[in-house]
Coordinates of C-alpha atoms in Angstrom, one line a residue:
M290 CA 0.1 -0.2 0.3
T291 CA 1.3 3.5 -0.9
L292 CA 0.8 6.3 1.6
A293 CA -0.4 9.8 0.3
T294 CA 2.3 12.3 0.7
E295 CA 1.4 15.9 1.4
D296 CA 1.9 18.6 -1.0
P297 CA 4.7 20.8 -0.1
T298 CA 2.8 23.8 -1.7
T299 CA -0.2 23.6 0.4
K300 CA 1.1 25.0 3.7
P301 CA 2.7 28.1 2.3
K302 CA -0.6 28.9 0.6
T303 CA -2.8 28.3 3.7
R304 CA -0.5 30.4 6.0
W305 CA -0.7 33.1 3.3
R306 CA -4.6 33.0 3.1
R307 CA -4.5 33.1 7.0
V308 CA -2.3 36.2 7.2
R309 CA -4.4 37.9 4.4
R310 CA -7.5 37.3 6.4
I311 CA -5.8 38.7 9.6
V312 CA -4.5 41.6 7.6
S313 CA -8.1 42.3 6.2
W314 CA -9.4 42.0 9.5
T315 CA -6.9 44.3 11.1
L316 CA -7.3 46.7 8.1
G317 CA -11.1 46.7 8.8
V318 CA -11.0 47.2 12.5
L319 CA -8.3 50.1 12.0
I320 CA -10.3 51.9 9.1
G321 CA -13.8 50.8 9.6
V322 CA -14.4 51.2 13.2
P323 CA -12.8 54.9 13.3
L324 CA -14.9 55.7 10.0
I325 CA -18.2 54.1 12.0
A326 CA -17.1 56.0 15.3
F327 CA -17.1 59.0 13.2
W328 CA -19.9 58.6 11.4
V329 CA -22.0 58.0 14.7
A330 CA -20.2 60.9 16.1
Y331 CA -21.1 63.2 13.2
L332 CA -25.0 62.0 13.9
V333 CA -24.8 62.4 17.7
L334 CA -22.3 65.4 18.2
D335 CA -23.9 68.7 17.6
V336 CA -22.1 71.8 17.1
R337 CA -23.5 75.4 18.1
S338 CA -23.5 77.8 15.2
P339 CA -20.8 80.6 15.4
Q340 CA -23.6 82.9 15.4
E341 CA -25.0 81.3 18.8
V342 CA -22.0 81.3 20.3
L343 CA -20.9 84.8 19.6
A344 CA -24.7 86.0 20.5
G345 CA -24.4 84.3 23.9
L346 CA -20.8 86.0 24.7
D347 CA -20.9 89.5 26.6
K348 CA -19.4 92.0 24.1
T349 CA -17.6 95.3 25.2
V350 CA -20.1 98.5 24.7
V351 CA -18.9 101.6 23.4
L352 CA -20.3 105.1 24.4
Q353 CA -19.7 107.6 22.1
Y354 CA -19.7 111.6 22.1
S355 CA -22.3 113.2 20.1
D356 CA -20.2 113.4 17.3
G357 CA -19.5 109.7 17.2
S358 CA -16.0 109.8 18.7
E359 CA -15.3 107.4 21.7
L360 CA -16.3 108.5 25.1
L361 CA -15.5 105.1 26.7
K362 CA -15.9 101.4 26.9
V363 CA -18.0 99.3 29.1
V364 CA -16.1 96.2 29.4
P365 CA -17.3 92.6 30.4
A366 CA -15.6 90.9 33.5
D367 CA -13.9 88.5 31.2
G368 CA -12.1 91.1 29.1
D369 CA -12.5 93.6 26.3
R370 CA -14.7 91.9 23.2
L371 CA -15.4 94.3 20.2
F372 CA -17.0 92.2 17.5
V373 CA -15.6 92.9 14.1
P374 CA -17.4 91.4 11.1
Y375 CA -15.4 89.5 8.4
A376 CA -15.7 92.2 5.9
R377 CA -14.0 94.9 8.5
V378 CA -10.8 92.6 9.4
P379 CA -8.0 94.1 7.4
A380 CA -6.6 91.8 4.9
K381 CA -3.1 92.0 6.1
L382 CA -4.2 90.7 9.5
R383 CA -6.4 88.1 7.9
D384 CA -3.5 86.6 6.0
A385 CA -1.2 86.9 8.8
I386 CA -3.6 85.0 10.9
I387 CA -4.0 82.3 8.3
A388 CA -0.3 82.1 7.5
T389 CA 0.5 81.3 10.9
E390 CA -2.4 79.4 12.4
D391 CA -3.7 77.1 9.5
P392 CA -1.9 77.8 6.0
T393 CA -4.6 75.3 4.4
F394 CA -7.9 76.8 6.0
W395 CA -9.4 77.9 2.8
D396 CA -8.9 74.4 1.4
N397 CA -9.1 71.8 4.4
Q398 CA -12.3 70.0 5.6
G399 CA -12.1 71.3 9.2
F400 CA -8.5 69.8 9.8
D401 CA -5.2 69.7 8.3
P402 CA -4.2 65.8 8.2
T403 CA -0.4 66.8 7.6
G404 CA -0.4 69.1 10.6
I405 CA -1.7 66.6 13.1
G406 CA 0.4 63.8 11.8
R407 CA 3.5 66.0 12.1
A408 CA 2.2 66.8 15.7
F409 CA 1.8 63.3 16.4
L410 CA 5.3 62.2 15.2
T411 CA 7.2 65.0 16.4
G412 CA 5.4 66.1 19.5
V413 CA 5.8 69.6 18.2
G414 CA 2.8 72.0 18.0
G415 CA -0.8 71.0 18.8
G416 CA -1.9 70.5 15.1
S417 CA -5.0 72.3 15.6
G418 CA -6.2 74.5 12.7
I419 CA -8.3 77.5 12.7
T420 CA -11.7 75.5 12.7
Q421 CA -10.5 73.2 15.4
Q422 CA -9.4 76.2 17.7
Y423 CA -12.7 77.8 17.2
I424 CA -14.2 74.6 18.4
K425 CA -12.2 74.4 21.3
K426 CA -12.8 77.9 22.4
S427 CA -16.4 77.7 21.7
T428 CA -16.9 74.5 23.5
G429 CA -14.7 75.4 26.5
D430 CA -13.4 72.2 26.5
D431 CA -9.8 71.8 26.4
D432 CA -9.0 68.6 28.1
A433 CA -5.8 66.9 26.4
T434 CA -7.4 63.6 25.9
L435 CA -7.9 61.4 22.8
V436 CA -11.6 61.3 23.0
R437 CA -11.7 65.3 23.2
K438 CA -9.4 65.3 20.2
F439 CA -11.6 63.0 18.2
A440 CA -14.7 65.0 19.3
E441 CA -12.9 68.2 17.7
L442 CA -12.0 66.5 14.6
V443 CA -15.6 65.4 14.1
L444 CA -17.1 68.9 15.2
A445 CA -14.5 70.7 13.0
T446 CA -15.7 68.7 9.9
K447 CA -19.4 69.2 10.6
I448 CA -19.1 73.1 11.0
T449 CA -17.0 73.2 8.0
Q450 CA -20.1 71.4 6.0
E451 CA -22.6 73.8 7.6
Q452 CA -20.9 77.2 7.6
S453 CA -18.8 79.2 4.9
K454 CA -15.0 79.6 5.8
E455 CA -15.9 83.4 6.0
Q456 CA -18.4 82.6 8.8
I457 CA -16.0 80.3 10.5
F458 CA -13.1 83.0 10.4
E459 CA -15.2 85.8 11.7
S460 CA -16.5 83.7 14.9
Y461 CA -12.8 82.3 15.5
V462 CA -11.1 85.9 15.5
N463 CA -13.9 87.4 17.4
I464 CA -13.7 84.6 20.1
I465 CA -9.8 84.2 20.8
S466 CA -7.7 86.2 23.1
F467 CA -5.2 88.2 22.1
G468 CA -3.8 89.0 25.4
R469 CA -4.0 92.0 27.8
G470 CA -7.8 91.2 28.5
T471 CA -8.8 91.3 24.8
F472 CA -10.9 89.2 22.7
G473 CA -10.9 90.1 18.9
P474 CA -8.8 92.1 16.6
A475 CA -10.2 95.5 17.4
A476 CA -9.8 95.5 21.0
A477 CA -6.3 93.9 20.5
M478 CA -5.3 96.7 18.0
N479 CA -6.2 99.2 20.7
A480 CA -4.6 97.5 23.7
Y481 CA -1.3 97.1 22.0
F482 CA -1.1 100.0 19.7
G483 CA -3.8 102.6 21.0
R484 CA -5.2 102.7 17.7
K485 CA -8.6 101.4 16.2
L486 CA -8.8 98.7 13.7
D487 CA -8.8 99.5 10.0
D488 CA -7.0 99.2 6.8
S489 CA -4.0 101.6 8.2
I490 CA -2.7 98.8 10.0
T491 CA 0.8 97.6 8.7
W492 CA 2.2 94.5 7.8
S493 CA 4.4 94.6 10.8
E494 CA 1.5 95.3 13.3
A495 CA -0.5 92.5 11.6
A496 CA 2.5 90.2 12.1
F497 CA 2.8 91.2 15.5
L498 CA -1.1 90.4 16.6
A499 CA -1.0 87.2 14.7
G500 CA 1.9 86.1 16.7
M501 CA -0.1 86.8 20.0
I502 CA -2.7 84.3 19.4
Q503 CA -0.6 81.2 20.2
S504 CA 0.5 82.1 23.6
P505 CA -0.6 85.9 24.3
S506 CA 0.8 85.7 28.0
V507 CA 4.1 84.5 27.0
H508 CA 4.7 86.6 23.7
D509 CA 3.4 90.0 25.0
P510 CA 6.7 92.1 25.0
A511 CA 5.4 93.4 28.7
A512 CA 5.6 89.9 30.1
S513 CA 8.7 88.4 28.6
G514 CA 10.4 91.5 27.0
D515 CA 11.0 92.7 23.5
A516 CA 13.7 90.1 22.5
H517 CA 11.3 87.2 22.9
A518 CA 8.4 89.2 21.5
A519 CA 10.7 90.1 18.3
R520 CA 11.6 86.5 17.8
R521 CA 7.9 85.6 17.6
W522 CA 7.4 88.3 15.4
Q523 CA 10.2 87.2 12.9
Y524 CA 8.7 83.7 12.9
V525 CA 5.2 85.3 11.6
R526 CA 7.1 87.2 9.1
D527 CA 9.0 84.3 7.8
K528 CA 5.5 82.3 7.5
L529 CA 4.2 85.4 5.6
V530 CA 7.2 85.4 3.3
G531 CA 7.5 81.7 2.9
R532 CA 3.7 81.4 1.9
G533 CA 3.7 84.1 -0.4
Y534 CA 1.8 86.8 1.1
V535 CA 4.6 89.2 1.4
S536 CA 7.6 89.5 -0.8
G537 CA 11.0 89.3 1.0
S538 CA 11.8 92.7 -0.2
E539 CA 8.8 94.0 1.8
P540 CA 10.2 96.5 4.5
M541 CA 9.2 95.1 7.8
A542 CA 10.2 95.7 11.3
Y543 CA 9.4 94.5 14.5
P544 CA 7.1 97.5 15.8
G545 CA 8.6 97.6 19.3
A546 CA 8.8 101.1 19.6
E547 CA 4.9 101.6 18.7
I548 CA 3.8 98.9 21.3
Q549 CA 1.9 100.7 24.2
P550 CA 2.5 99.7 27.9
P551 CA -0.3 97.9 29.3
S552 CA -0.8 100.9 31.7
E553 CA -1.8 103.3 28.7
T554 CA -4.3 100.9 26.9
R555 CA -5.9 99.0 29.8
A556 CA -9.4 98.3 28.4
G557 CA -12.3 99.7 30.2
R558 CA -10.3 102.2 32.5
V559 CA -12.0 105.4 33.3
T560 CA -11.3 108.4 35.3
Y561 CA -13.7 109.4 38.0
D562 CA -15.4 111.7 36.0
E563 CA -15.9 109.4 33.4
F564 CA -17.1 106.8 35.8
H565 CA -20.1 109.1 36.8
V566 CA -20.9 109.6 32.9
K567 CA -20.8 105.9 32.6
Q568 CA -23.2 105.1 35.5
Q569 CA -25.8 107.8 34.7
V570 CA -25.9 106.6 31.1
L571 CA -26.2 103.1 32.0
A572 CA -28.9 103.9 34.5
E573 CA -30.8 105.9 31.8
L574 CA -30.5 102.9 29.4
E575 CA -32.0 100.6 31.7
R576 CA -35.3 102.8 32.5
D577 CA -35.5 103.0 28.7
G578 CA -35.3 99.4 28.2
F579 CA -31.9 98.5 27.6
P580 CA -30.2 96.9 30.6
L581 CA -26.4 96.3 30.3
G582 CA -26.9 92.7 29.7
R583 CA -29.1 93.3 26.5
L584 CA -26.2 95.8 25.3
Q585 CA -23.6 93.2 25.6
Q586 CA -25.4 90.6 24.2
G587 CA -26.4 92.6 21.2
N588 CA -23.0 94.1 20.3
M589 CA -24.5 97.5 20.7
T590 CA -23.3 101.1 20.7
V591 CA -24.4 104.0 22.6
E592 CA -24.3 107.6 21.1
T593 CA -24.6 110.1 24.1
T594 CA -25.8 113.8 24.0
L595 CA -22.5 115.0 25.3
D596 CA -20.2 117.3 23.4
R597 CA -16.5 116.7 23.8
G598 CA -15.4 120.0 23.5
L599 CA -17.9 121.6 26.1
Q600 CA -17.3 118.8 28.7
E601 CA -13.4 119.3 28.4
A602 CA -14.1 123.1 28.7
A603 CA -16.2 122.6 32.0
K604 CA -13.9 120.4 33.5
K605 CA -11.0 122.6 33.2
T606 CA -12.7 125.6 34.1
L607 CA -13.8 123.8 37.2
Q608 CA -10.4 122.5 38.1
D609 CA -8.5 125.9 37.4
R610 CA -11.0 127.8 39.6
L611 CA -10.8 125.4 42.4
K612 CA -7.0 125.4 42.6
G613 CA -5.8 127.4 45.7
E614 CA -9.1 127.0 47.6
P615 CA -9.6 124.9 50.6
P616 CA -9.1 120.9 49.8
E617 CA -12.5 120.2 51.3
F618 CA -14.2 122.1 48.2
R619 CA -16.0 120.0 45.8
G620 CA -17.9 121.1 42.6
A621 CA -20.3 119.8 39.6
V622 CA -21.2 121.4 36.2
V623 CA -24.2 120.1 34.4
A624 CA -25.3 121.9 30.9
T625 CA -28.4 121.0 28.6
D626 CA -29.6 122.1 25.5
P627 CA -33.1 123.8 26.7
K628 CA -34.9 123.0 23.3
T629 CA -34.3 119.2 23.8
G630 CA -33.0 118.4 27.2
A631 CA -30.2 117.0 25.8
V632 CA -27.3 117.0 28.5
R633 CA -24.2 118.5 26.7
V634 CA -21.9 118.5 29.8
Y635 CA -22.0 116.2 32.7
H636 CA -19.1 116.7 35.2
G637 CA -19.7 115.1 38.7
G638 CA -16.3 115.9 39.8
S639 CA -12.9 114.3 39.7
Q640 CA -12.0 113.4 43.4
G641 CA -13.7 110.1 43.8
V642 CA -16.8 107.7 43.1
R643 CA -19.6 110.1 44.7
D644 CA -21.1 111.9 41.9
Y645 CA -21.9 115.4 42.8
A646 CA -23.8 116.4 39.5
G647 CA -26.0 113.4 40.5
T648 CA -26.3 114.0 44.1
P649 CA -28.9 116.4 45.6
H650 CA -27.4 119.5 47.5
A651 CA -29.6 121.9 49.4
A652 CA -30.8 124.4 46.6
G653 CA -30.8 127.5 49.0
S654 CA -31.8 130.7 47.2
A655 CA -31.2 129.2 43.7
F656 CA -34.6 127.9 44.5
H657 CA -36.5 131.2 44.4
P658 CA -37.1 131.5 40.7
F659 CA -39.7 128.5 41.1
T660 CA -41.3 130.4 44.2
L661 CA -41.5 133.5 41.5
A662 CA -43.0 131.1 39.0
A663 CA -45.7 130.2 41.3
L664 CA -46.4 133.5 41.9
L665 CA -46.5 134.4 38.5
R666 CA -49.0 131.3 37.9
A667 CA -51.1 132.7 40.7
G668 CA -51.6 136.0 38.2
Y669 CA -49.2 138.4 40.1
G670 CA -46.6 140.7 38.0
V671 CA -42.9 140.9 38.5
D672 CA -43.5 144.5 39.1
Q673 CA -46.2 144.6 41.7
P674 CA -45.4 145.3 45.3
I675 CA -45.0 142.3 47.7
P676 CA -44.3 142.2 51.4
S677 CA -40.5 142.5 52.7
P678 CA -40.9 141.3 56.3
S679 CA -37.6 141.1 58.5
K680 CA -39.4 138.4 60.7
I681 CA -41.9 136.1 59.7
E682 CA -43.2 132.8 61.1
F683 CA -44.1 130.1 58.3
L684 CA -45.3 126.4 59.2
G685 CA -44.1 126.9 62.8
E686 CA -40.7 128.0 61.9
K687 CA -39.6 131.6 62.7
F688 CA -37.5 133.3 60.0
Q689 CA -35.4 136.6 60.3
Y690 CA -33.7 138.0 57.5
P691 CA -32.2 141.9 57.3
D692 CA -34.8 144.0 54.8
V693 CA -32.5 144.5 51.8
C694 CA -35.4 144.7 49.6
G695 CA -37.0 148.0 51.1
A696 CA -40.5 149.6 51.2
R697 CA -40.8 149.2 47.3
C698 CA -40.1 145.9 47.2
T699 CA -41.2 144.0 44.0
P700 CA -40.4 140.4 42.8
R701 CA -38.0 142.0 40.6
T702 CA -35.9 144.1 43.3
A703 CA -36.4 140.9 46.0
M704 CA -34.3 138.6 43.0
A705 CA -32.1 141.5 42.5
T706 CA -31.2 142.1 46.1
H707 CA -31.3 138.5 46.7
A708 CA -33.5 139.5 49.6
Q709 CA -34.9 136.2 51.7
G710 CA -37.7 137.6 53.5
P711 CA -40.0 138.2 50.6
F712 CA -39.6 134.8 49.4
V713 CA -40.5 133.4 52.8
A714 CA -43.7 135.9 52.7
L715 CA -44.6 134.5 49.3
A716 CA -44.2 130.8 50.4
K717 CA -46.6 131.7 53.1
Q718 CA -49.1 133.7 50.8
L719 CA -49.1 130.8 48.2
G720 CA -48.6 127.6 50.3
P721 CA -46.1 125.1 50.2
E722 CA -47.9 122.9 47.7
A723 CA -48.0 125.4 45.1
L724 CA -44.2 125.9 45.3
S725 CA -43.7 122.3 45.0
D726 CA -45.9 121.9 42.1
T727 CA -44.6 124.6 40.3
A728 CA -40.9 123.3 40.7
R729 CA -42.3 119.7 39.5
Q730 CA -44.0 121.5 36.3
A731 CA -40.9 123.2 35.6
G732 CA -38.9 120.0 35.6
I733 CA -38.0 118.9 39.2
P734 CA -38.7 115.1 39.2
D735 CA -41.1 113.5 41.9
A736 CA -38.5 111.4 43.1
V737 CA -34.8 110.3 42.7
D738 CA -33.9 106.9 43.4
G739 CA -36.9 106.3 45.0
V740 CA -37.0 109.0 47.4
P741 CA -39.5 111.8 47.1
T742 CA -37.9 115.2 46.3
M743 CA -39.0 118.5 48.1
R744 CA -40.5 116.6 51.1
E745 CA -39.7 116.0 54.5
K746 CA -38.2 112.7 55.6
D747 CA -41.5 110.8 55.8
G748 CA -41.8 111.5 52.1
F749 CA -45.1 113.3 52.5
L750 CA -45.2 116.5 54.1
I751 CA -43.6 119.7 52.8
G752 CA -42.2 121.6 55.7
P753 CA -40.8 125.4 56.1
G754 CA -37.6 124.5 54.6
I755 CA -39.1 124.9 50.9
A756 CA -39.3 128.5 51.7
I757 CA -35.6 129.0 51.5
G758 CA -34.5 125.9 49.4
R759 CA -33.4 123.7 52.4
Y760 CA -34.7 120.6 50.3
P761 CA -31.9 119.1 48.3
L762 CA -31.8 118.8 44.4
R763 CA -29.4 117.4 42.0
P764 CA -27.4 119.9 39.5
L765 CA -28.7 117.7 36.7
D766 CA -32.2 118.3 37.9
M767 CA -31.6 122.3 38.6
A768 CA -30.3 122.5 35.0
G769 CA -33.2 120.9 33.5
A770 CA -35.8 122.9 35.4
Y771 CA -34.2 126.2 34.6
A772 CA -34.2 125.0 30.9
T773 CA -38.0 125.4 31.0
F774 CA -37.4 129.1 31.6
A775 CA -34.8 129.1 28.8
A776 CA -37.2 127.5 26.5
D777 CA -40.2 129.6 26.4
G778 CA -41.9 127.6 29.3
R779 CA -41.4 124.4 27.4
R780 CA -40.3 121.3 29.6
T781 CA -38.3 118.7 28.6
T782 CA -36.5 115.5 30.1
P783 CA -32.7 115.8 30.7
H784 CA -31.0 112.9 29.2
L785 CA -27.7 111.5 28.4
V786 CA -28.5 109.0 25.7
A787 CA -29.3 110.1 22.1
K788 CA -29.1 106.7 20.3
V789 CA -28.7 103.0 20.5
R790 CA -27.2 101.5 17.5
D791 CA -27.1 97.5 16.8
E792 CA -24.0 95.9 15.4
S793 CA -24.6 96.9 11.9
G794 CA -24.5 100.7 13.0
A795 CA -28.5 100.7 12.3
V796 CA -30.6 102.9 15.0
I797 CA -32.8 100.8 16.6
W798 CA -33.7 103.4 19.4
Q799 CA -33.5 107.1 19.8
H800 CA -34.7 109.4 22.6
P801 CA -38.5 110.7 21.8
D802 CA -39.1 114.4 21.8
T803 CA -40.4 114.9 25.2
A804 CA -40.9 118.8 25.0
T805 CA -44.3 119.7 26.5
P806 CA -45.8 123.0 28.0
A807 CA -44.9 123.4 31.6
F808 CA -47.3 126.2 32.7
G809 CA -50.4 125.9 30.0
D810 CA -51.0 128.8 28.2
A811 CA -49.2 131.1 30.6
G812 CA -46.1 129.2 30.1
R813 CA -44.4 131.8 27.6
R814 CA -45.3 134.8 29.7
I815 CA -44.0 133.3 32.8
A816 CA -40.8 132.1 31.5
A817 CA -40.1 135.6 29.8
D818 CA -41.0 137.5 33.2
V819 CA -38.8 135.0 35.1
T820 CA -35.7 135.5 32.8
S821 CA -36.4 139.4 33.0
T822 CA -35.4 139.1 36.7
L823 CA -32.3 137.2 36.1
A824 CA -31.3 139.2 33.1
T825 CA -27.3 139.5 32.9
A826 CA -24.8 139.4 29.8
L827 CA -21.8 137.4 29.0
P828 CA -18.2 138.7 28.1
G829 CA -19.1 140.2 24.8
G830 CA -22.4 141.5 25.6
R831 CA -24.6 138.1 24.7
P832 CA -27.7 138.3 26.8
A833 CA -28.1 135.7 29.5
A834 CA -30.0 134.9 32.5
L835 CA -28.1 133.7 35.9
R836 CA -29.4 133.1 39.3
T837 CA -26.7 132.6 42.2
G838 CA -27.8 131.5 45.4
E839 CA -26.6 129.7 48.5
A840 CA -27.9 127.2 51.1
E841 CA -27.3 128.3 54.9
H842 CA -25.4 125.7 57.2
G843 CA -28.2 125.1 59.9
N844 CA -29.1 128.5 61.8
S845 CA -25.4 129.8 61.3
P846 CA -24.5 133.0 59.4
D847 CA -22.2 130.7 57.0
N848 CA -23.2 128.7 53.8
Q849 CA -22.5 125.0 53.0
D850 CA -23.7 125.0 49.4
A851 CA -23.4 127.6 46.6
W852 CA -25.1 127.7 43.3
A853 CA -24.6 129.4 39.8
V854 CA -27.4 128.6 37.3
G855 CA -28.6 130.2 34.3
Y856 CA -28.8 130.2 30.6
T857 CA -28.8 131.5 27.0
D858 CA -31.7 130.6 24.5
R859 CA -28.8 127.9 23.3
L860 CA -27.3 126.5 26.9
V861 CA -28.4 126.0 30.4
T862 CA -25.7 125.4 32.8
A863 CA -25.7 124.6 36.7
V864 CA -22.7 124.9 38.9
W865 CA -22.6 123.8 42.3
I866 CA -19.8 124.3 44.8
G867 CA -19.8 122.5 48.3
S868 CA -18.2 119.4 50.4
D869 CA -18.4 116.0 50.9
D870 CA -20.4 116.8 54.1
E871 CA -22.7 119.7 55.5
R872 CA -20.1 122.0 56.8
R873 CA -19.4 125.8 57.1
L874 CA -17.4 126.8 54.2
R875 CA -15.1 129.6 53.6
D876 CA -13.0 130.2 50.8
A877 CA -9.2 130.8 50.3
T878 CA -9.8 134.5 51.2
G879 CA -11.7 133.7 54.5
A880 CA -14.9 134.8 53.1
K881 CA -18.1 132.8 53.6
L882 CA -18.8 130.7 50.4
T883 CA -21.6 132.5 48.1
G884 CA -22.9 131.8 44.6
D885 CA -21.6 135.0 43.2
V886 CA -18.0 134.4 43.4
I887 CA -16.6 131.0 42.9
P888 CA -19.7 129.5 41.3
A889 CA -20.4 132.7 39.2
D890 CA -16.6 132.7 38.1
V891 CA -17.1 129.0 37.0
W892 CA -20.6 129.6 35.2
R893 CA -19.1 132.8 33.2
T894 CA -15.8 131.3 32.0
F895 CA -17.6 128.3 30.8
M896 CA -20.3 130.0 29.4
A897 CA -18.2 132.5 27.6
A898 CA -16.1 129.4 26.4
A899 CA -19.0 127.7 25.0
H900 CA -20.6 130.5 23.1
Q901 CA -17.2 131.8 21.6
G902 CA -17.4 132.6 18.0
S903 CA -20.3 132.2 15.7
L904 CA -23.0 129.8 16.1
V905 CA -23.2 127.3 13.2
D906 CA -26.4 125.7 12.1
G907 CA -28.3 127.0 15.1
G908 CA -26.0 124.9 17.4
L909 CA -23.0 125.7 19.6
P910 CA -19.7 125.5 18.3
M911 CA -17.5 122.9 19.7
A912 CA -15.5 124.8 22.3
R913 CA -12.0 124.4 23.3
P914 CA -10.9 124.6 27.0
P915 CA -10.2 128.0 28.3
R916 CA -6.6 128.6 29.0

């Protein structure tokens, strides 16, 4: 019997089939499983649209002067974030960022396989392109895990299918940090170079900003020095040259001399007087339906009514006049347009967080024009005889003043001589409610921050103090109420906000016209008569009206508050001088504080500067600070 012999070729063939089977299964697992996982993740994971992400971030709110120039910024807690549409990102900066961060951005599907492979093999660089960086920043997930990286690749691919490259770049560049508490290129340009972002940016500046993205806290020259920052800048420049964005002969130099120190461009930094403006504007916006959160979420810009030149003139005038006076002296200046109520100047002082323009102070004899207006409403004339007692009792309080008005006293002479007795007598004759109502008709609000005005502490009774202006009023409200006399008896609401614009620049809200007759049909006559008793002239002869006054300190012969409130047909200005507390005040000469000295000096100097030159288009010229 012959035994069967084994074919020597069978074993190699069987072994080869087994190897191919193993390789096939291995490749199937290595390729198929990731593909299946990618497909499942693509279906399951959801990516928020860039628009949704940006809409949920608080942005910096810019407050502007009436001419559109920047007044100040209201910066979110996490940093300065000024949104810049893709079309307004300068091409040089866009190219510098792409050349440095993701050279295949325009062509890849959300990630660069070459970059990822290089990072995997060399351990150098994160391998994340622009789209991946956006996913990382928008989700807030920065864990160094394979699962996170895989999810990032899936989401980067998915968003690339759903959004245009321009939309992705716009979202990326507005969400990333450039250091110094800034997010987005506009905030960064201001933080490092102290300029607005526009096409005037140079290649050198663009390369510097693009270089900050990788690690702002390290590459900022303020942190690591110019030598380190210059090396990073050179790296970006080489990328721009090597990838054909600029030629090797392009004149570029590290812009070290142009870079501002952090202290010079710190976002959101404001002086005390700017802080007062900010608080008043934000409070007004909230009352008008625009709380800060809505402004930040909507990336809105606020145009105020403030005039840059007049604001500077008022601040300088007040500071110059108070030099050499006792250190406890404080001051405020408010100026409004009597026809519209637009506040052109709001200066609450520069000494601290207390806003003297928005803080009530005893009005004293500066309240007397409202008493006169109440008399005129009752049908009396400014030249009719009125009593001028030296002693009088009113609502249980005894008043005693020297008789300076004389036997033939009239409202006009009482106002001119600053007599007190006649106005107490008029308050008694007319009744406290008539005085309060007239002041309210002129523009004094019913309450400030929930506290009733021109009332006793119980919030209801009107005491004898109304006769001598004992009740405190804000300079803002005094200017607004005197404006009614300047505007022929038409009352307007003082306001600091003119318009609110959305991120496209379109006006979505503007302050309505609030002008209304204050005293009925007699308003024009009453306003003219009050103005005639306050007649004065500015340097140069321009007709004006001015009332100076002061508030007594208790029963002492000294004063604690002094005022100068007056107007032309174009501008109403209220000046207050006092201190942080109720104390007797004497000036540098030892004389007691009165309205006709320091406050009147400030008022006349400022009003002269405001009205210098000819009026243009029916409005005030841009004033320059007096020298």
